[in-house]
Amino acid sequence: MNQPVRQAFSEDVLFDLESERRVISSMLHSEEACVEAYHLLVPSDFYSPRHATIFELTCSLFEREIRPTYVELLKEGHTLGILTNPRDIEEMKYIAEHYIDDENIRYWVKRVKDKARLRKFEAFLRRGVQILTEGGDLEADEILMSAEEELTNLTALDVDDSIDSPADVANLGYEEVERRFLQYKDIKEKYRGVLPLYGLPTGFDDLNHITLGYKPGDLVILGAQTGHGKTAFALHTARAVAVDNHSTVLYLNTEMSREQIALRWGSILSGIEHDRIRGGDINENELSLILQGYSRLRESGFYSYPCPNLTPEKTISIARKFKTQKNIDMMIVDYVGRMDKVDPRLQEWQMLEQIVKTLKMLAQNLKIVVMCLVQLNPDGSLQGAKRMKNESDLMLKLAPISRDELEENEELKKYRNPNYYLHIEKNRDGRSGVRIPIAFDMQRQIMKDAERISL
Amino acid sequence: MANEEEQKKHIYDETASLITRQLLTNRLDTKEMHFLLHLLDEIFIKCQHRPLLEDLHHWQSINQGAIDEDIKQALLNMDLGDEKSVRKTTMIIQELLKDMPETNDSQKGEMDDQRKLDL
C-alpha cells in the first residue's frame, strides 16, 4: 500500500547517518556543542534507533550534571547493560570518531533536523495515499483541510508551536483569572492585605506592589551610571530572590573576580561596611555575624559565573545549561556593556540592541526572568534606549537624588533618608513613569525602600 | 579542525574503547575499568594529577614485577576526586619505585611486543 510513495525516491533522502554521528561525536567532545544539540534536537529526530539511544543517554548524563564525555557514555552504557560485546564498543567508537569543528554544530544539527522533517513529510504523503487507496465515500473538504493543517505544522511552525483557537484563548484567560482570584483571596486572608506576587520578589515593597514581581519571560533592564550601584542592585535582587525567597538565580558578572563577588556578600548579609570587611578591620563578634550571613548564602539558590569574555552566544549556552541542570528562575547579566563584540564593525548601540534582543528571546524560550544591567551616560541618558525599551518588559533607572531636590521637594520630606530614585521608565504590565525613593547604603551595599515618616 | 586537536580526541577515544574492551574480554574487572576510565577523564578532560601521571610513566619504565601488585592496589584504593588521597597514593608509589632500576631498550621492546600481543 505504501509502495507508490516509497518507490518514487531513494530511501537515503530520508536520513543522514553521517550527520547523526557527527552531532553525537561533537556532544561527547564539547560541552557547548552538547548544550546546543540538547536544546535543538529530540531523540525522534535521529533515524537510527541506536543513535537515538546514545543521544538520550548523553542528554541524561548532561541533565544529571555529569559532563557527557565518551568515557562517561561508556560507563553509563556498561551500567545499563547496553555494552555486552566488543562489537558494541567498536560501534560507539566509530560514532565518537566523527569529529567536527565544534563551532559547526548548528550546521550538523540542522542536517539531522531537516531529515527528520522530511520523514514527517513522507509519512504525511503515505497517509494521503492510504486514504485514496482505501477509497470509499471520501469527504474532499475534510481531507484537504486536515492535510493543510498537517502540512502547515510541517512548514511554517516549529514542532512545539501550536495555534490557540478562540476557545483555547478564552479557557486559558479564565483559568488565569480564576487562579489569581483564588490566590489573591488566599493570601489576603493569610497575610491581611499584603498584595500577592505573581512573580519573583524584587527586593523593594513599592516595586513589588507596582509590578507584582518579576515574571517568567520578563526582560528587566536596569540602567545606572558608573559607580552608582549596578552591581549592588543586582546582588540586592539576587538576595531577595535566591536568599530570602529560595528561588534559583544565575549571576553572570563580566567585571568582578570570584573573590570580589564573595566578599560583597559578606557585607550584604551582615550589614557590616564593605571597606572594613575588605581590609579585615573587624572584631570577633562581627566575624561571627559574617559567618552567619554566609551560612544563609550556602543554603540559598545563588549561582555565580564570573565571565570576563562573555559573548551573546556564550550567554545563551550558559543559560540553557543552567536551566537544564539547576532549573534557574532568573538570570542576571552584570553588565552588558562589558560583553565582547562578536562583530567588530557594529556600533556600541547596535551591539547592545542585539544583546538585548537575544536576552529577551532567552527569557521567553527558557521561561525565566532575565535582568540585564546597562551603563548610563554621564547625563543619565542611554544610547539606543528607545530600542532597548521596546524589547524590555520593565525598564528601570537608578540615579542619585540631587541635593537641591532633597531640599526643595516636599514629597521627599515624607521619607527618612532617601538618597536614590528607582525610576520605572517602562512597565508592560502596569504603571510607569513612577519614581520610587530608596535608601542606598553604599558602604554596606544595602538597598531598601526609603522609610515613610509617620505623621 | 586542527590536526593536533583531532589527534588528541582520537587518542582519548581509542584509549577509552581499549579499556572498556578489556572488561568485555575479561581482562579487567569492573573496579579496574572504572578506575582507568576515571583516570583518563581526569588527565585528558580536567588536565589534573600531573605528578601521579609522571610516576605512572616511571613505573612503566621499570622492569620489576614484584611491586606491580602493590602499586595496583594503592591505585585502586585511591579516590581520584580527593586531592589528599591522590597525594598520599603518589607518595606511596614514589616510595615503592625508589631504587628500582630502569628497563633497558631491548627489555622495553619485549614488553611492548607482549603488550601488543595482549591487545
Coordinates of C-alpha atoms in Angstrom, one line a residue:
Chain A
M1 CA 0.0 0.0 0.0
N2 CA 2.9 2.3 0.7
Q3 CA 4.8 1.3 -2.4
P4 CA 3.8 4.2 -4.6
V5 CA 5.4 6.7 -2.2
R6 CA 8.5 4.7 -1.3
Q7 CA 9.2 3.7 -4.9
A8 CA 9.3 7.3 -6.0
F9 CA 12.7 8.2 -4.4
S10 CA 15.8 6.7 -3.0
E11 CA 15.5 5.9 0.7
D12 CA 18.6 7.8 1.8
V13 CA 16.8 11.1 1.1
L14 CA 15.1 10.5 4.4
F15 CA 18.1 10.1 6.6
D16 CA 21.7 11.2 7.0
L17 CA 23.5 8.8 9.4
E18 CA 26.8 10.7 9.0
S19 CA 25.3 13.9 10.3
E20 CA 23.7 12.0 13.2
R21 CA 27.1 10.6 14.1
R22 CA 28.8 14.0 13.8
V23 CA 26.3 15.6 16.2
I24 CA 26.7 12.8 18.8
S25 CA 30.5 12.9 18.5
S26 CA 30.5 16.7 19.0
M27 CA 28.3 16.3 22.1
L28 CA 30.8 13.9 23.5
H29 CA 33.8 16.2 22.9
S30 CA 32.5 19.7 23.6
E31 CA 30.2 20.9 26.4
E32 CA 29.0 23.8 24.3
A33 CA 28.1 21.6 21.4
C34 CA 26.2 19.4 23.9
V35 CA 24.2 22.3 25.2
E36 CA 23.3 23.3 21.6
A37 CA 22.2 19.9 20.5
Y38 CA 20.4 19.2 23.7
H39 CA 18.2 22.2 23.1
L40 CA 17.6 21.8 19.4
L41 CA 17.1 18.1 19.0
V42 CA 14.9 15.3 20.4
P43 CA 15.6 11.5 20.2
S44 CA 13.0 11.1 17.4
D45 CA 15.0 13.4 15.1
F46 CA 17.5 10.5 14.8
Y47 CA 16.7 7.9 12.2
S48 CA 19.0 5.2 13.6
P49 CA 17.5 3.8 16.9
R50 CA 21.0 3.2 18.1
H51 CA 21.8 6.9 17.6
A52 CA 18.6 7.9 19.3
T53 CA 19.5 5.8 22.3
I54 CA 23.0 7.2 22.5
F55 CA 21.6 10.7 22.2
E56 CA 19.2 10.0 25.0
L57 CA 22.0 8.6 27.2
T58 CA 24.1 11.7 26.5
C59 CA 21.3 14.0 27.4
S60 CA 20.5 12.1 30.6
L61 CA 24.1 12.5 31.7
F62 CA 24.0 16.2 30.9
E63 CA 20.8 16.6 32.9
R64 CA 22.4 14.9 35.9
E65 CA 25.3 17.4 35.7
I66 CA 27.8 14.8 34.5
R67 CA 29.8 16.1 31.6
P68 CA 28.9 13.6 28.9
T69 CA 32.3 12.6 27.8
Y70 CA 32.9 9.4 25.7
V71 CA 34.2 7.8 29.0
E72 CA 31.1 8.7 30.9
L73 CA 29.0 7.3 28.0
L74 CA 30.9 4.0 28.1
K75 CA 30.4 3.8 31.9
E76 CA 26.7 4.5 31.6
G77 CA 26.3 2.0 28.7
H78 CA 28.0 -0.6 30.7
T79 CA 25.9 0.1 33.8
L80 CA 22.7 -0.1 31.8
G81 CA 23.8 -3.4 30.1
I82 CA 23.9 -1.8 26.6
L83 CA 27.5 -2.7 26.0
T84 CA 27.7 -6.5 26.1
N85 CA 30.3 -7.4 23.5
P86 CA 33.4 -5.8 21.9
R87 CA 31.4 -5.0 18.7
D88 CA 29.2 -2.6 20.7
I89 CA 32.4 -0.7 21.7
E90 CA 33.6 -0.6 18.1
E91 CA 30.2 0.9 17.1
M92 CA 30.4 3.5 19.8
K93 CA 34.0 4.4 18.9
Y94 CA 33.1 4.7 15.2
I95 CA 30.4 7.2 16.2
A96 CA 32.7 9.1 18.6
E97 CA 35.4 9.4 15.9
H98 CA 33.2 11.5 13.5
Y99 CA 34.9 14.7 14.7
I100 CA 33.8 18.2 13.6
D101 CA 34.9 21.7 14.4
D102 CA 32.7 22.4 17.5
E103 CA 31.5 25.7 16.1
N104 CA 29.9 23.9 13.2
I105 CA 27.5 22.1 15.4
R106 CA 24.5 24.1 14.2
Y107 CA 25.1 23.1 10.7
W108 CA 25.1 19.3 11.5
V109 CA 22.1 19.7 13.9
K110 CA 20.2 21.4 11.0
R111 CA 21.0 18.5 8.7
V112 CA 19.6 16.0 11.2
K113 CA 16.6 18.1 11.9
D114 CA 15.9 18.6 8.2
K115 CA 15.9 14.9 7.5
A116 CA 13.6 14.4 10.5
R117 CA 11.2 16.9 8.9
L118 CA 11.4 15.1 5.5
R119 CA 10.5 11.9 7.2
K120 CA 7.4 13.5 8.7
F121 CA 6.6 14.8 5.2
E122 CA 7.0 11.3 3.8
A123 CA 4.7 9.9 6.5
F124 CA 2.2 12.7 5.6
L125 CA 2.3 11.6 1.9
R126 CA 1.9 8.0 2.8
R127 CA -1.2 8.7 4.9
G128 CA -2.7 10.6 1.9
V129 CA -2.0 7.8 -0.5
Q130 CA -3.5 5.3 2.0
I131 CA -6.7 7.3 2.3
L132 CA -7.1 7.4 -1.5
T133 CA -6.2 3.8 -1.9
E134 CA -8.8 2.7 0.6
G135 CA -11.4 4.7 -1.4
G136 CA -15.0 4.7 -0.3
D137 CA -17.1 7.8 0.3
L138 CA -14.4 10.4 0.6
E139 CA -15.1 13.9 2.1
A140 CA -12.8 16.0 0.0
D141 CA -13.2 19.2 2.1
E142 CA -12.4 17.3 5.3
I143 CA -9.4 15.5 3.9
L144 CA -7.9 18.6 2.3
M145 CA -8.5 20.7 5.5
S146 CA -6.8 18.1 7.6
A147 CA -3.9 17.8 5.2
E148 CA -3.5 21.5 5.0
E149 CA -3.3 21.8 8.8
E150 CA -0.7 19.0 9.0
L151 CA 1.4 20.5 6.2
T152 CA 1.3 23.9 7.8
N153 CA 2.7 22.4 11.0
L154 CA 5.5 20.9 9.0
T155 CA 6.4 24.1 7.1
A156 CA 5.6 27.3 8.9
L157 CA 5.7 26.3 12.5
D158 CA 8.2 24.5 14.7
V159 CA 7.1 21.2 16.1
D160 CA 6.4 22.6 19.5
D161 CA 4.4 25.5 18.3
S162 CA 0.6 25.4 18.0
I163 CA -2.1 27.9 17.2
D164 CA -4.6 28.7 20.0
S165 CA -8.2 28.6 18.9
P166 CA -10.6 31.2 20.3
A167 CA -11.8 28.6 22.8
D168 CA -8.2 27.9 23.9
V169 CA -7.5 31.6 24.5
A170 CA -10.8 32.0 26.4
N171 CA -10.2 29.0 28.5
L172 CA -6.6 30.0 29.3
G173 CA -7.7 33.5 30.1
Y174 CA -10.4 32.4 32.5
E175 CA -8.2 29.8 34.2
E176 CA -5.5 32.5 34.8
V177 CA -8.0 35.0 36.2
E178 CA -9.6 32.3 38.4
R179 CA -6.2 31.1 39.7
R180 CA -5.2 34.7 40.5
F181 CA -8.5 35.4 42.2
L182 CA -8.2 32.3 44.4
Q183 CA -4.6 33.0 45.2
Y184 CA -5.3 36.6 46.0
K185 CA -8.2 35.6 48.3
D186 CA -6.0 33.1 50.0
I187 CA -3.0 35.4 50.5
K188 CA -5.3 38.3 51.6
E189 CA -6.8 36.0 54.3
K190 CA -3.4 34.7 55.4
Y191 CA -1.3 38.0 55.3
R192 CA -4.1 40.5 55.7
G193 CA -3.9 42.9 52.8
V194 CA -0.4 42.3 51.6
L195 CA -0.7 42.0 47.8
P196 CA 0.3 38.7 46.4
L197 CA 3.2 38.5 44.0
Y198 CA 2.8 36.6 40.7
G199 CA 6.5 36.6 40.0
L200 CA 9.8 36.7 41.9
P201 CA 10.2 39.4 44.6
T202 CA 12.0 42.5 43.5
G203 CA 13.5 43.3 46.9
F204 CA 11.5 46.6 47.1
D205 CA 8.0 46.7 48.6
D206 CA 6.9 49.6 46.3
L207 CA 8.2 47.9 43.2
N208 CA 6.6 44.6 44.2
H209 CA 3.3 46.5 44.6
I210 CA 3.5 48.1 41.1
T211 CA 4.9 45.1 39.2
L212 CA 3.5 42.2 41.2
G213 CA 7.0 40.7 40.9
Y214 CA 9.3 39.7 38.1
K215 CA 7.5 37.2 35.9
P216 CA 8.9 34.3 33.8
G217 CA 9.6 35.5 30.3
D218 CA 10.3 39.1 31.5
L219 CA 13.3 41.1 30.4
V220 CA 14.2 43.6 33.1
I221 CA 16.7 46.3 32.2
L222 CA 18.4 48.4 34.9
G223 CA 20.5 51.4 34.0
A224 CA 22.8 53.3 36.2
Q225 CA 25.9 55.4 35.8
T226 CA 29.3 54.1 36.7
G227 CA 29.8 53.8 40.4
H228 CA 26.1 54.2 41.1
G229 CA 25.0 50.8 42.3
K230 CA 24.6 48.5 39.3
T231 CA 26.2 45.5 41.0
A232 CA 24.7 46.5 44.4
F233 CA 21.2 46.4 42.7
A234 CA 22.0 43.1 41.0
L235 CA 23.1 41.5 44.3
H236 CA 20.2 43.1 46.2
T237 CA 17.8 41.4 43.7
A238 CA 19.8 38.1 44.0
R239 CA 19.4 38.3 47.7
A240 CA 15.6 38.9 47.5
V241 CA 15.2 36.1 45.0
A242 CA 17.8 33.5 46.0
V243 CA 18.5 34.0 49.7
D244 CA 15.1 35.2 51.1
N245 CA 12.8 33.5 48.6
H246 CA 14.9 30.4 47.9
S247 CA 14.4 30.6 44.2
T248 CA 17.4 29.9 41.9
V249 CA 19.4 32.7 40.3
L250 CA 22.3 32.6 37.9
Y251 CA 24.5 35.7 38.2
L252 CA 26.9 36.4 35.3
N253 CA 29.5 39.0 36.1
T254 CA 31.8 40.4 33.4
E255 CA 33.9 42.6 35.6
M256 CA 34.5 41.2 39.1
S257 CA 36.5 38.2 40.3
R258 CA 35.1 35.3 42.3
E259 CA 36.7 36.7 45.4
Q260 CA 35.2 40.2 44.9
I261 CA 31.7 38.8 44.5
A262 CA 32.1 36.5 47.5
L263 CA 33.3 39.4 49.6
R264 CA 30.4 41.6 48.7
W265 CA 28.0 39.0 50.0
G266 CA 29.8 39.2 53.4
S267 CA 28.8 42.9 53.6
I268 CA 25.3 42.5 52.2
L269 CA 24.3 39.7 54.6
S270 CA 26.0 41.0 57.7
G271 CA 25.3 44.7 57.3
I272 CA 29.0 45.5 58.0
E273 CA 30.8 48.1 55.9
H274 CA 32.4 46.7 52.8
D275 CA 35.7 48.6 53.2
R276 CA 36.2 47.2 56.7
I277 CA 35.5 43.6 55.5
R278 CA 37.8 44.1 52.6
G279 CA 40.6 45.4 54.8
G280 CA 39.9 42.7 57.5
D281 CA 39.3 45.5 60.1
I282 CA 36.5 43.7 62.0
N283 CA 36.2 42.2 65.5
E284 CA 35.3 38.7 66.5
N285 CA 31.6 39.4 67.0
E286 CA 31.4 40.8 63.5
L287 CA 33.3 37.8 62.2
S288 CA 30.7 35.6 63.7
L289 CA 27.9 37.8 62.1
I290 CA 29.5 37.4 58.7
L291 CA 29.8 33.7 59.2
Q292 CA 26.0 33.6 59.9
G293 CA 25.5 35.6 56.7
Y294 CA 27.5 33.1 54.6
S295 CA 25.5 30.2 56.2
R296 CA 22.4 31.8 54.7
L297 CA 24.1 32.1 51.3
R298 CA 25.2 28.5 51.5
E299 CA 21.5 27.4 51.8
S300 CA 20.4 29.8 49.0
G301 CA 19.8 29.3 45.3
F302 CA 22.6 31.7 44.2
Y303 CA 24.9 30.5 41.4
S304 CA 27.7 32.8 40.3
Y305 CA 29.5 32.7 37.0
P306 CA 32.3 35.3 36.7
C307 CA 32.9 35.5 33.0
P308 CA 35.1 38.3 31.6
N309 CA 34.8 37.3 28.0
L310 CA 31.1 37.0 27.8
T311 CA 29.5 37.0 24.3
P312 CA 25.8 36.8 23.4
E313 CA 26.3 33.2 22.1
K314 CA 28.1 32.2 25.3
T315 CA 25.3 33.7 27.4
I316 CA 22.7 31.6 25.6
S317 CA 24.8 28.5 26.1
I318 CA 25.3 29.1 29.8
A319 CA 21.7 30.0 30.4
R320 CA 20.5 26.8 28.7
K321 CA 22.9 24.7 30.6
F322 CA 21.9 26.1 34.0
K323 CA 18.2 26.0 33.1
T324 CA 18.6 22.3 32.4
Q325 CA 20.8 21.4 35.3
K326 CA 19.7 23.8 38.1
N327 CA 16.3 24.9 36.8
I328 CA 17.1 28.6 37.2
D329 CA 14.2 31.0 37.8
M330 CA 16.3 34.1 36.9
M331 CA 19.5 35.2 35.2
I332 CA 21.2 38.4 36.0
V333 CA 23.8 39.8 33.5
D334 CA 26.1 42.3 35.1
Y335 CA 26.7 44.1 32.8
V336 CA 26.1 44.1 29.0
G337 CA 28.4 46.9 28.1
R338 CA 31.3 44.6 29.0
M339 CA 30.3 41.9 26.7
D340 CA 32.7 41.1 23.9
K341 CA 31.7 42.2 20.4
V342 CA 31.2 39.4 18.0
D343 CA 31.3 41.6 15.0
P344 CA 33.8 44.5 15.4
R345 CA 32.0 46.5 12.7
L346 CA 29.0 47.0 14.9
Q347 CA 28.5 50.3 16.7
E348 CA 28.1 50.1 20.5
W349 CA 24.4 50.8 20.4
Q350 CA 23.8 48.2 17.6
M351 CA 25.7 45.7 19.7
L352 CA 23.6 46.5 22.8
E353 CA 20.4 46.2 20.8
Q354 CA 21.4 42.8 19.5
I355 CA 22.3 41.6 23.0
V356 CA 19.0 42.8 24.5
K357 CA 17.1 41.1 21.7
T358 CA 18.9 37.9 22.5
L359 CA 18.2 38.2 26.2
K360 CA 14.5 38.8 25.6
M361 CA 14.3 35.7 23.4
L362 CA 16.2 33.7 26.1
A363 CA 13.8 34.8 28.8
Q364 CA 10.8 33.7 26.7
N365 CA 12.2 30.4 25.5
L366 CA 13.5 29.3 28.9
K367 CA 10.6 30.9 30.8
I368 CA 12.9 32.7 33.2
V369 CA 13.4 36.3 34.3
V370 CA 16.4 37.9 32.7
M371 CA 17.7 41.0 34.2
C372 CA 20.4 42.9 32.4
L373 CA 22.4 45.9 33.7
V374 CA 23.4 48.7 31.4
Q375 CA 25.6 51.7 31.8
L376 CA 24.0 55.2 31.5
N377 CA 25.9 58.1 30.0
P378 CA 27.1 60.8 32.4
D379 CA 24.0 62.9 31.6
G380 CA 21.7 59.9 32.6
S381 CA 20.8 59.1 29.0
L382 CA 21.2 55.7 27.4
Q383 CA 22.4 55.1 23.8
G384 CA 19.9 53.0 21.9
A385 CA 17.5 53.4 24.8
K386 CA 14.4 53.5 22.6
R387 CA 15.1 50.2 21.0
M388 CA 16.0 48.6 24.4
K389 CA 12.8 50.0 25.8
N390 CA 10.9 48.2 23.1
E391 CA 12.4 44.9 23.9
S392 CA 12.1 45.1 27.7
D393 CA 9.1 44.4 29.9
L394 CA 10.4 46.5 32.7
M395 CA 12.9 49.3 32.4
L396 CA 14.4 50.8 35.5
K397 CA 16.9 53.6 36.1
L398 CA 18.8 54.0 39.3
A399 CA 20.0 57.6 39.9
P400 CA 21.1 59.7 42.9
I401 CA 18.7 62.4 44.2
S402 CA 20.3 65.8 43.9
R403 CA 20.9 67.9 47.0
D404 CA 18.7 70.6 45.6
E405 CA 15.8 68.2 45.1
L406 CA 16.2 66.8 48.5
E407 CA 15.9 70.3 49.9
E408 CA 13.1 71.5 47.7
N409 CA 10.8 68.5 47.0
E410 CA 8.2 68.4 49.8
E411 CA 7.2 64.9 48.9
L412 CA 10.7 63.6 49.7
K413 CA 10.5 65.1 53.1
K414 CA 7.9 62.4 54.0
Y415 CA 10.7 59.8 53.8
R416 CA 13.6 59.0 56.1
N417 CA 17.0 59.4 54.3
P418 CA 16.1 58.8 50.7
N419 CA 19.2 59.2 48.5
Y420 CA 18.4 57.4 45.2
Y421 CA 15.4 57.2 42.9
L422 CA 14.4 54.0 41.2
H423 CA 12.6 55.3 38.2
I424 CA 10.2 53.0 36.4
E425 CA 10.6 54.1 32.7
K426 CA 8.6 51.3 31.3
N427 CA 6.3 48.6 32.7
R428 CA 4.5 46.4 30.3
D429 CA 2.1 45.2 32.9
G430 CA 1.3 48.3 34.9
R431 CA 2.1 51.8 35.9
S432 CA 5.2 53.5 34.6
G433 CA 6.7 57.0 35.0
V434 CA 6.9 56.4 38.7
R435 CA 9.9 57.3 40.8
I436 CA 10.4 55.3 44.0
P437 CA 12.6 56.9 46.6
I438 CA 15.1 54.4 48.1
A439 CA 17.8 54.4 50.6
F440 CA 21.1 53.0 49.3
D441 CA 23.8 52.4 51.8
M442 CA 26.8 52.2 49.5
Q443 CA 29.2 51.1 52.3
R444 CA 27.1 48.2 53.4
Q445 CA 25.9 47.5 49.8
I446 CA 22.3 47.5 51.1
M447 CA 19.3 49.0 49.4
K448 CA 15.7 49.3 50.6
D449 CA 12.6 51.3 50.2
A450 CA 13.0 54.7 51.8
E451 CA 11.0 54.5 55.0
R452 CA 7.9 56.7 55.2
I453 CA 7.8 59.0 58.3
S454 CA 4.5 58.6 60.1
L455 CA 3.0 62.0 60.6
Chain B
M1 CA 39.8 21.0 12.7
A2 CA 43.4 21.4 13.8
N3 CA 45.1 18.1 13.2
E4 CA 46.6 18.0 16.7
E5 CA 43.3 18.6 18.3
E6 CA 41.7 15.7 16.3
Q7 CA 44.7 13.5 17.1
K8 CA 44.1 14.2 20.8
K9 CA 40.5 13.3 20.6
H10 CA 41.4 10.2 18.7
I11 CA 43.8 9.0 21.4
Y12 CA 41.3 9.7 24.0
D13 CA 38.5 7.7 22.2
E14 CA 40.9 4.9 21.4
T15 CA 42.1 4.6 25.0
A16 CA 38.6 4.6 26.5
S17 CA 37.5 2.0 24.0
L18 CA 40.5 -0.2 24.7
I19 CA 39.9 -0.1 28.5
T20 CA 36.2 -1.0 28.1
R21 CA 37.0 -3.8 25.6
Q22 CA 39.4 -5.3 28.2
L23 CA 36.4 -5.6 30.6
L24 CA 34.2 -7.3 28.0
T25 CA 37.0 -9.8 27.3
N26 CA 37.5 -10.4 31.0
R27 CA 41.0 -8.9 31.2
L28 CA 39.8 -6.3 33.7
D29 CA 37.2 -6.3 36.4
T30 CA 34.6 -3.6 36.8
K31 CA 36.5 -1.8 39.5
E32 CA 39.7 -1.7 37.4
M33 CA 37.8 -0.5 34.4
H34 CA 36.1 2.3 36.3
F35 CA 39.4 3.4 37.8
L36 CA 41.2 3.5 34.5
L37 CA 38.3 5.4 32.8
H38 CA 38.1 7.8 35.6
L39 CA 41.9 8.4 35.5
L40 CA 41.6 9.0 31.7
D41 CA 39.0 11.7 32.1
E42 CA 40.9 13.4 35.0
I43 CA 44.0 13.6 32.8
F44 CA 42.5 14.3 29.4
I45 CA 39.5 16.4 30.2
K46 CA 40.4 18.0 33.5
C47 CA 44.2 18.0 33.0
Q48 CA 44.8 17.0 36.6
H49 CA 47.2 14.8 38.6
R50 CA 50.4 15.5 36.6
P51 CA 52.7 14.2 39.3
L52 CA 50.8 11.0 39.6
L53 CA 51.0 10.6 35.8
E54 CA 54.8 11.1 35.8
D55 CA 55.1 8.4 38.5
L56 CA 53.0 6.0 36.4
H57 CA 55.2 6.7 33.4
H58 CA 58.2 5.9 35.6
W59 CA 56.5 2.7 36.8
Q60 CA 56.1 1.6 33.2
S61 CA 59.8 2.1 32.5
I62 CA 60.8 -0.2 35.4
N63 CA 61.3 -3.9 35.0
Q64 CA 60.2 -5.0 38.4
G65 CA 57.1 -7.3 38.6
A66 CA 57.3 -7.6 42.4
I67 CA 55.9 -4.2 43.1
D68 CA 53.2 -4.2 40.4
E69 CA 50.5 -5.7 42.6
D70 CA 51.3 -3.2 45.4
I71 CA 51.0 -0.2 43.1
K72 CA 47.8 -1.6 41.6
Q73 CA 46.2 -2.0 45.0
A74 CA 47.3 1.5 46.0
L75 CA 45.8 2.9 42.8
L76 CA 42.5 1.1 43.2
N77 CA 42.1 2.3 46.7
M78 CA 42.7 5.9 45.8
D79 CA 39.9 8.4 45.5
L80 CA 40.6 10.4 42.4
G81 CA 38.2 13.1 43.4
D82 CA 40.1 13.7 46.7
E83 CA 43.3 15.7 46.4
K84 CA 44.6 14.4 49.7
S85 CA 44.0 10.8 48.7
V86 CA 45.8 11.3 45.3
R87 CA 48.8 13.0 47.1
K88 CA 49.1 10.1 49.6
T89 CA 48.9 7.5 46.8
T90 CA 51.5 9.4 44.8
M91 CA 53.9 9.3 47.7
I92 CA 53.3 5.6 48.3
I93 CA 54.1 4.9 44.6
Q94 CA 57.2 7.1 44.7
E95 CA 58.3 5.2 47.8
L96 CA 57.8 1.8 46.0
L97 CA 59.6 3.0 42.9
K98 CA 62.6 4.3 44.7
D99 CA 65.8 2.5 43.9
M100 CA 64.2 0.4 41.2
P101 CA 66.4 0.0 38.1
E102 CA 65.2 1.4 34.7
T103 CA 64.4 -1.1 32.0
N104 CA 66.9 -1.1 29.1
D105 CA 65.8 -0.6 25.5
S106 CA 65.7 -4.3 24.4
Q107 CA 63.7 -5.2 27.5
K108 CA 61.4 -2.3 26.9
G109 CA 60.9 -3.6 23.3
E110 CA 60.0 -7.1 24.5
M111 CA 57.5 -5.6 27.0
D112 CA 55.9 -3.5 24.3
D113 CA 55.6 -6.5 22.0
Q114 CA 54.0 -8.6 24.7
R115 CA 51.5 -5.7 25.4
K116 CA 50.6 -5.5 21.8
L117 CA 50.0 -9.3 21.7
D118 CA 47.8 -9.0 24.8
L119 CA 45.6 -6.4 23.0

